Amino acid sequence: MGGRAGPAPVLEQRLPGTVIRVLLITGDPQVAARLDATLSGGDCVVGRSADARSGLDRALSREFDVIVLDGQLQSGRGLDLMRRMRRARVLTPVIMLIAGGQVRDRVGCLQAGADDCVDSSTDAEELLARLRALHRRSPYRTGTVHLGAARVDVARRVVIHEDGTRVSLTGRECAVIAVLGAEPGRVVSRARLHALIFPDRQAKSIVDTYVYHLRQKLGREVVTTVHSVGYRLGHVPFA
């Protein structure tokens, strides 16, 4: 059984509702500099990724409130990254930046899973207003997975026991619980967990490693092994 949670990450040390944690994914230095300046001056804390791989990894951490994704990332791979994030159960609201603002481009972004899309030349203040509005109405802000009497605050990556004890999770540990908790009772194959959460790792055994980590922190019952099939969400033993 894990102990109480350690010090909160820097991004968590804020008054609720006063600061929005934004992940900006773009490989364009000019776009990054322009938006970073505007967002940082608008009560946002900005983390930046310049490519799809690091962008996915940081999105999987679940430590951001809103993601701003450049659709032109790496020769147009923004849409592919958008789809991969949604397949990985990253529920964080996403605003996509598109060039030109054609209707078919906007439709493509929304179909890929984006919550909003704006022309990349849009005034930064308008983008900030859209971002704030998206954050206000996001259900992800209160995303919870129940593990018996305990619950997991997905956004903050912490398990809260009935007695108030808290156990911190890493981003991918929390992602395993979020995927299994999306359909409680359903068995999810190891291959699917690997594809959704660890697309950057070759060995599928990485799934077993993270299940082991969760059991070490929360008890063996937290994830049930269904032999030759996969894993199913369980519960946290009474502390």
Tab-separated table of C-alpha atoms in Angstrom:
chain	number	residue	atom	x	y	z
A	1	MET	CA	0.000	0.000	0.000
A	2	GLY	CA	1.413	3.396	-0.911
A	3	GLY	CA	1.794	6.217	1.561
A	4	ARG	CA	0.467	9.681	1.441
A	5	ALA	CA	1.090	11.740	-1.673
A	6	GLY	CA	4.333	13.686	-1.874
A	7	PRO	CA	4.664	17.356	-2.776
A	8	ALA	CA	2.459	18.407	-5.691
A	9	PRO	CA	4.139	19.118	-9.036
A	10	VAL	CA	4.817	22.759	-9.763
A	11	LEU	CA	1.854	22.924	-12.121
A	12	GLU	CA	-0.480	21.831	-9.319
A	13	GLN	CA	0.614	24.504	-6.848
A	14	ARG	CA	-2.110	27.027	-7.621
A	15	LEU	CA	-5.448	28.241	-6.411
A	16	PRO	CA	-8.217	26.219	-8.134
A	17	GLY	CA	-9.789	28.089	-11.015
A	18	THR	CA	-7.187	30.885	-11.159
A	19	VAL	CA	-4.606	29.297	-13.445
A	20	ILE	CA	-5.134	27.116	-16.525
A	21	ARG	CA	-2.443	24.569	-17.294
A	22	VAL	CA	-1.914	24.585	-21.071
A	23	LEU	CA	0.098	22.184	-23.202
A	24	LEU	CA	1.183	23.896	-26.443
A	25	ILE	CA	2.243	21.424	-29.148
A	26	THR	CA	3.872	23.100	-32.143
A	27	GLY	CA	7.129	22.834	-34.029
A	28	ASP	CA	6.926	26.419	-35.295
A	29	PRO	CA	9.154	28.674	-33.120
A	30	GLN	CA	7.263	31.821	-34.153
A	31	VAL	CA	3.850	30.369	-33.273
A	32	ALA	CA	5.274	29.048	-30.005
A	33	ALA	CA	6.772	32.390	-29.013
A	34	ARG	CA	3.613	34.368	-29.905
A	35	LEU	CA	1.202	32.092	-28.067
A	36	ASP	CA	3.496	31.480	-25.125
A	37	ALA	CA	3.695	35.224	-24.490
A	38	THR	CA	-0.077	35.712	-24.720
A	39	LEU	CA	-1.093	32.665	-22.707
A	40	SER	CA	1.517	33.155	-19.994
A	41	GLY	CA	0.235	36.702	-19.549
A	42	GLY	CA	-3.360	35.485	-19.346
A	43	ASP	CA	-3.280	33.449	-16.132
A	44	CYS	CA	-2.009	30.320	-17.888
A	45	VAL	CA	0.951	28.075	-17.114
A	46	VAL	CA	2.332	26.844	-20.431
A	47	GLY	CA	4.212	23.620	-21.149
A	48	ARG	CA	5.591	23.146	-24.658
A	49	SER	CA	6.284	20.180	-26.934
A	50	ALA	CA	7.784	20.530	-30.401
A	51	ASP	CA	6.952	17.115	-31.895
A	52	ALA	CA	4.282	14.418	-31.907
A	53	ARG	CA	6.155	11.932	-29.740
A	54	SER	CA	6.872	14.271	-26.836
A	55	GLY	CA	3.424	15.850	-27.282
A	56	LEU	CA	1.690	12.499	-26.842
A	57	ASP	CA	3.856	11.623	-23.870
A	58	ARG	CA	3.013	14.890	-22.088
A	59	ALA	CA	-0.675	14.626	-22.993
A	60	LEU	CA	-0.713	11.156	-21.428
A	61	SER	CA	0.545	12.664	-18.168
A	62	ARG	CA	-2.947	14.193	-17.679
A	63	GLU	CA	-1.373	17.201	-15.957
A	64	PHE	CA	-2.827	19.835	-18.310
A	65	ASP	CA	-6.269	21.445	-18.391
A	66	VAL	CA	-6.293	22.335	-22.119
A	67	ILE	CA	-4.113	21.361	-25.099
A	68	VAL	CA	-3.399	23.709	-28.012
A	69	LEU	CA	-2.300	21.593	-30.975
A	70	ASP	CA	-0.815	22.935	-34.205
A	71	GLY	CA	-2.445	21.073	-37.080
A	72	GLN	CA	0.662	21.661	-39.210
A	73	LEU	CA	2.853	19.813	-36.712
A	74	GLN	CA	5.557	17.848	-38.537
A	75	SER	CA	4.216	18.163	-42.070
A	76	GLY	CA	0.564	17.906	-41.129
A	77	ARG	CA	0.774	15.154	-38.494
A	78	GLY	CA	-1.372	17.171	-36.109
A	79	LEU	CA	-4.541	15.289	-37.071
A	80	ASP	CA	-2.813	11.947	-36.553
A	81	LEU	CA	-1.665	13.029	-33.096
A	82	MET	CA	-5.189	14.234	-32.300
A	83	ARG	CA	-6.606	10.801	-33.150
A	84	ARG	CA	-3.907	9.013	-31.144
A	85	MET	CA	-4.645	11.111	-28.067
A	86	ARG	CA	-8.356	10.264	-28.199
A	87	ARG	CA	-7.624	6.562	-28.771
A	88	ALA	CA	-5.440	6.724	-25.666
A	89	ARG	CA	-8.407	8.129	-23.670
A	90	VAL	CA	-6.797	11.535	-23.260
A	91	LEU	CA	-9.954	13.486	-22.429
A	92	THR	CA	-8.265	16.865	-22.042
A	93	PRO	CA	-9.999	19.523	-24.196
A	94	VAL	CA	-8.048	20.302	-27.379
A	95	ILE	CA	-8.032	23.429	-29.533
A	96	MET	CA	-6.450	22.829	-32.939
A	97	LEU	CA	-4.733	25.526	-34.980
A	98	ILE	CA	-5.350	25.236	-38.723
A	99	ALA	CA	-4.049	27.216	-41.677
A	100	GLY	CA	-6.617	28.883	-43.894
A	101	GLY	CA	-9.732	27.982	-41.925
A	102	GLN	CA	-11.464	26.075	-44.752
A	103	VAL	CA	-14.688	24.328	-43.752
A	104	ARG	CA	-13.343	20.895	-44.701
A	105	ASP	CA	-10.298	21.477	-42.478
A	106	ARG	CA	-12.464	22.452	-39.517
A	107	VAL	CA	-14.687	19.405	-40.047
A	108	GLY	CA	-11.606	17.177	-40.208
A	109	CYS	CA	-10.304	18.525	-36.908
A	110	LEU	CA	-13.610	18.038	-35.125
A	111	GLN	CA	-14.031	14.532	-36.531
A	112	ALA	CA	-10.539	13.662	-35.287
A	113	GLY	CA	-11.620	14.590	-31.755
A	114	ALA	CA	-10.773	18.280	-31.325
A	115	ASP	CA	-13.153	20.334	-29.178
A	116	ASP	CA	-12.531	23.565	-31.090
A	117	CYS	CA	-10.424	24.748	-34.013
A	118	VAL	CA	-9.231	28.204	-35.006
A	119	ASP	CA	-7.207	29.665	-37.840
A	120	SER	CA	-3.539	29.850	-36.873
A	121	SER	CA	-3.594	33.574	-37.711
A	122	THR	CA	-6.438	34.230	-35.233
A	123	ASP	CA	-5.719	36.993	-32.757
A	124	ALA	CA	-4.085	35.479	-29.691
A	125	GLU	CA	-6.555	37.219	-27.374
A	126	GLU	CA	-9.450	35.464	-29.120
A	127	LEU	CA	-7.647	32.147	-28.741
A	128	LEU	CA	-7.215	32.873	-25.032
A	129	ALA	CA	-10.945	33.638	-24.690
A	130	ARG	CA	-11.862	30.380	-26.453
A	131	LEU	CA	-9.428	28.485	-24.271
A	132	ARG	CA	-10.938	29.897	-21.075
A	133	ALA	CA	-14.467	29.085	-22.252
A	134	LEU	CA	-13.459	25.525	-23.112
A	135	HIS	CA	-11.858	25.080	-19.714
A	136	ARG	CA	-14.951	26.352	-17.888
A	137	ARG	CA	-17.247	23.782	-19.467
A	138	SER	CA	-14.853	20.829	-19.546
A	139	PRO	CA	-16.156	17.705	-17.746
A	140	TYR	CA	-12.544	16.486	-17.549
A	141	ARG	CA	-11.924	18.944	-14.718
A	142	THR	CA	-13.859	16.622	-12.430
A	143	GLY	CA	-13.074	13.254	-14.053
A	144	THR	CA	-13.277	10.465	-11.456
A	145	VAL	CA	-12.800	6.693	-11.532
A	146	HIS	CA	-14.165	4.718	-8.574
A	147	LEU	CA	-12.157	1.857	-7.086
A	148	GLY	CA	-14.527	0.472	-4.481
A	149	ALA	CA	-14.584	2.958	-1.602
A	150	ALA	CA	-11.595	4.812	-3.048
A	151	ARG	CA	-11.669	7.176	-5.998
A	152	VAL	CA	-9.156	8.393	-8.555
A	153	ASP	CA	-8.985	12.079	-9.430
A	154	VAL	CA	-7.825	11.597	-13.020
A	155	ALA	CA	-6.915	15.224	-13.658
A	156	ARG	CA	-4.639	15.371	-10.619
A	157	ARG	CA	-3.452	11.768	-10.781
A	158	VAL	CA	-4.201	10.921	-7.182
A	159	VAL	CA	-6.082	8.101	-5.447
A	160	ILE	CA	-8.146	9.291	-2.501
A	161	HIS	CA	-9.042	6.689	0.095
A	162	GLU	CA	-12.194	6.771	2.193
A	163	ASP	CA	-10.189	7.974	5.197
A	164	GLY	CA	-8.685	10.833	3.168
A	165	THR	CA	-5.295	9.202	2.576
A	166	ARG	CA	-3.905	10.077	-0.839
A	167	VAL	CA	-1.598	8.130	-3.127
A	168	SER	CA	0.028	9.846	-6.108
A	169	LEU	CA	0.145	8.144	-9.507
A	170	THR	CA	2.375	8.746	-12.489
A	171	GLY	CA	0.753	9.868	-15.729
A	172	ARG	CA	0.789	6.430	-17.301
A	173	GLU	CA	-0.252	4.611	-14.149
A	174	CYS	CA	-3.274	6.896	-14.106
A	175	ALA	CA	-3.813	6.271	-17.834
A	176	VAL	CA	-4.058	2.514	-17.207
A	177	ILE	CA	-6.770	3.113	-14.604
A	178	ALA	CA	-8.552	5.639	-16.853
A	179	VAL	CA	-8.682	3.193	-19.790
A	180	LEU	CA	-9.851	0.285	-17.631
A	181	GLY	CA	-12.307	2.576	-15.835
A	182	ALA	CA	-13.854	3.861	-19.066
A	183	GLU	CA	-15.993	0.697	-19.142
A	184	PRO	CA	-16.008	-0.874	-15.659
A	185	GLY	CA	-16.243	-4.647	-15.767
A	186	ARG	CA	-14.933	-4.906	-19.304
A	187	VAL	CA	-11.731	-6.856	-19.933
A	188	VAL	CA	-9.173	-4.877	-21.942
A	189	SER	CA	-6.494	-6.832	-23.784
A	190	ARG	CA	-2.835	-6.263	-23.098
A	191	ALA	CA	-2.321	-5.405	-26.780
A	192	ARG	CA	-4.982	-2.691	-26.630
A	193	LEU	CA	-3.546	-1.185	-23.458
A	194	HIS	CA	-0.148	-1.146	-25.125
A	195	ALA	CA	-1.481	0.542	-28.270
A	196	LEU	CA	-3.444	3.164	-26.333
A	197	ILE	CA	-0.999	4.081	-23.581
A	198	PHE	CA	2.477	2.989	-24.671
A	199	PRO	CA	2.644	3.563	-28.449
A	200	ASP	CA	6.258	4.688	-28.078
A	201	ARG	CA	7.398	1.420	-26.479
A	202	GLN	CA	8.028	-1.767	-28.464
A	203	ALA	CA	7.771	-4.391	-25.732
A	204	LYS	CA	4.200	-5.200	-24.738
A	205	SER	CA	5.554	-6.338	-21.376
A	206	ILE	CA	5.617	-2.649	-20.382
A	207	VAL	CA	1.877	-3.068	-19.661
A	208	ASP	CA	2.615	-5.796	-17.100
A	209	THR	CA	5.263	-3.567	-15.513
A	210	TYR	CA	2.784	-0.734	-14.947
A	211	VAL	CA	0.123	-3.114	-13.616
A	212	TYR	CA	2.770	-4.348	-11.167
A	213	HIS	CA	3.525	-0.738	-10.129
A	214	LEU	CA	-0.185	-0.083	-9.503
A	215	ARG	CA	-0.505	-3.221	-7.398
A	216	GLN	CA	2.550	-2.256	-5.370
A	217	LYS	CA	1.003	1.145	-4.618
A	218	LEU	CA	-2.652	0.182	-4.202
A	219	GLY	CA	-2.882	-3.562	-3.561
A	220	ARG	CA	-3.245	-6.594	-5.826
A	221	GLU	CA	-7.013	-6.212	-6.147
A	222	VAL	CA	-6.772	-2.877	-7.993
A	223	VAL	CA	-6.324	-4.660	-11.349
A	224	THR	CA	-7.605	-8.165	-12.041
A	225	THR	CA	-5.793	-10.427	-14.495
A	226	VAL	CA	-8.073	-12.419	-16.804
A	227	HIS	CA	-5.676	-15.052	-18.058
A	228	SER	CA	-5.166	-15.238	-21.818
A	229	VAL	CA	-7.512	-12.280	-22.258
A	230	GLY	CA	-6.274	-9.144	-20.519
A	231	TYR	CA	-6.966	-6.930	-17.510
A	232	ARG	CA	-10.050	-5.618	-15.730
A	233	LEU	CA	-10.413	-2.846	-13.174
A	234	GLY	CA	-10.831	-4.081	-9.612
A	235	HIS	CA	-10.916	-2.181	-6.348
A	236	VAL	CA	-8.554	-0.812	-3.727
A	237	PRO	CA	-8.472	-2.917	-0.554
A	238	PHE	CA	-9.778	-1.207	2.556
A	239	ALA	CA	-6.846	0.693	4.100
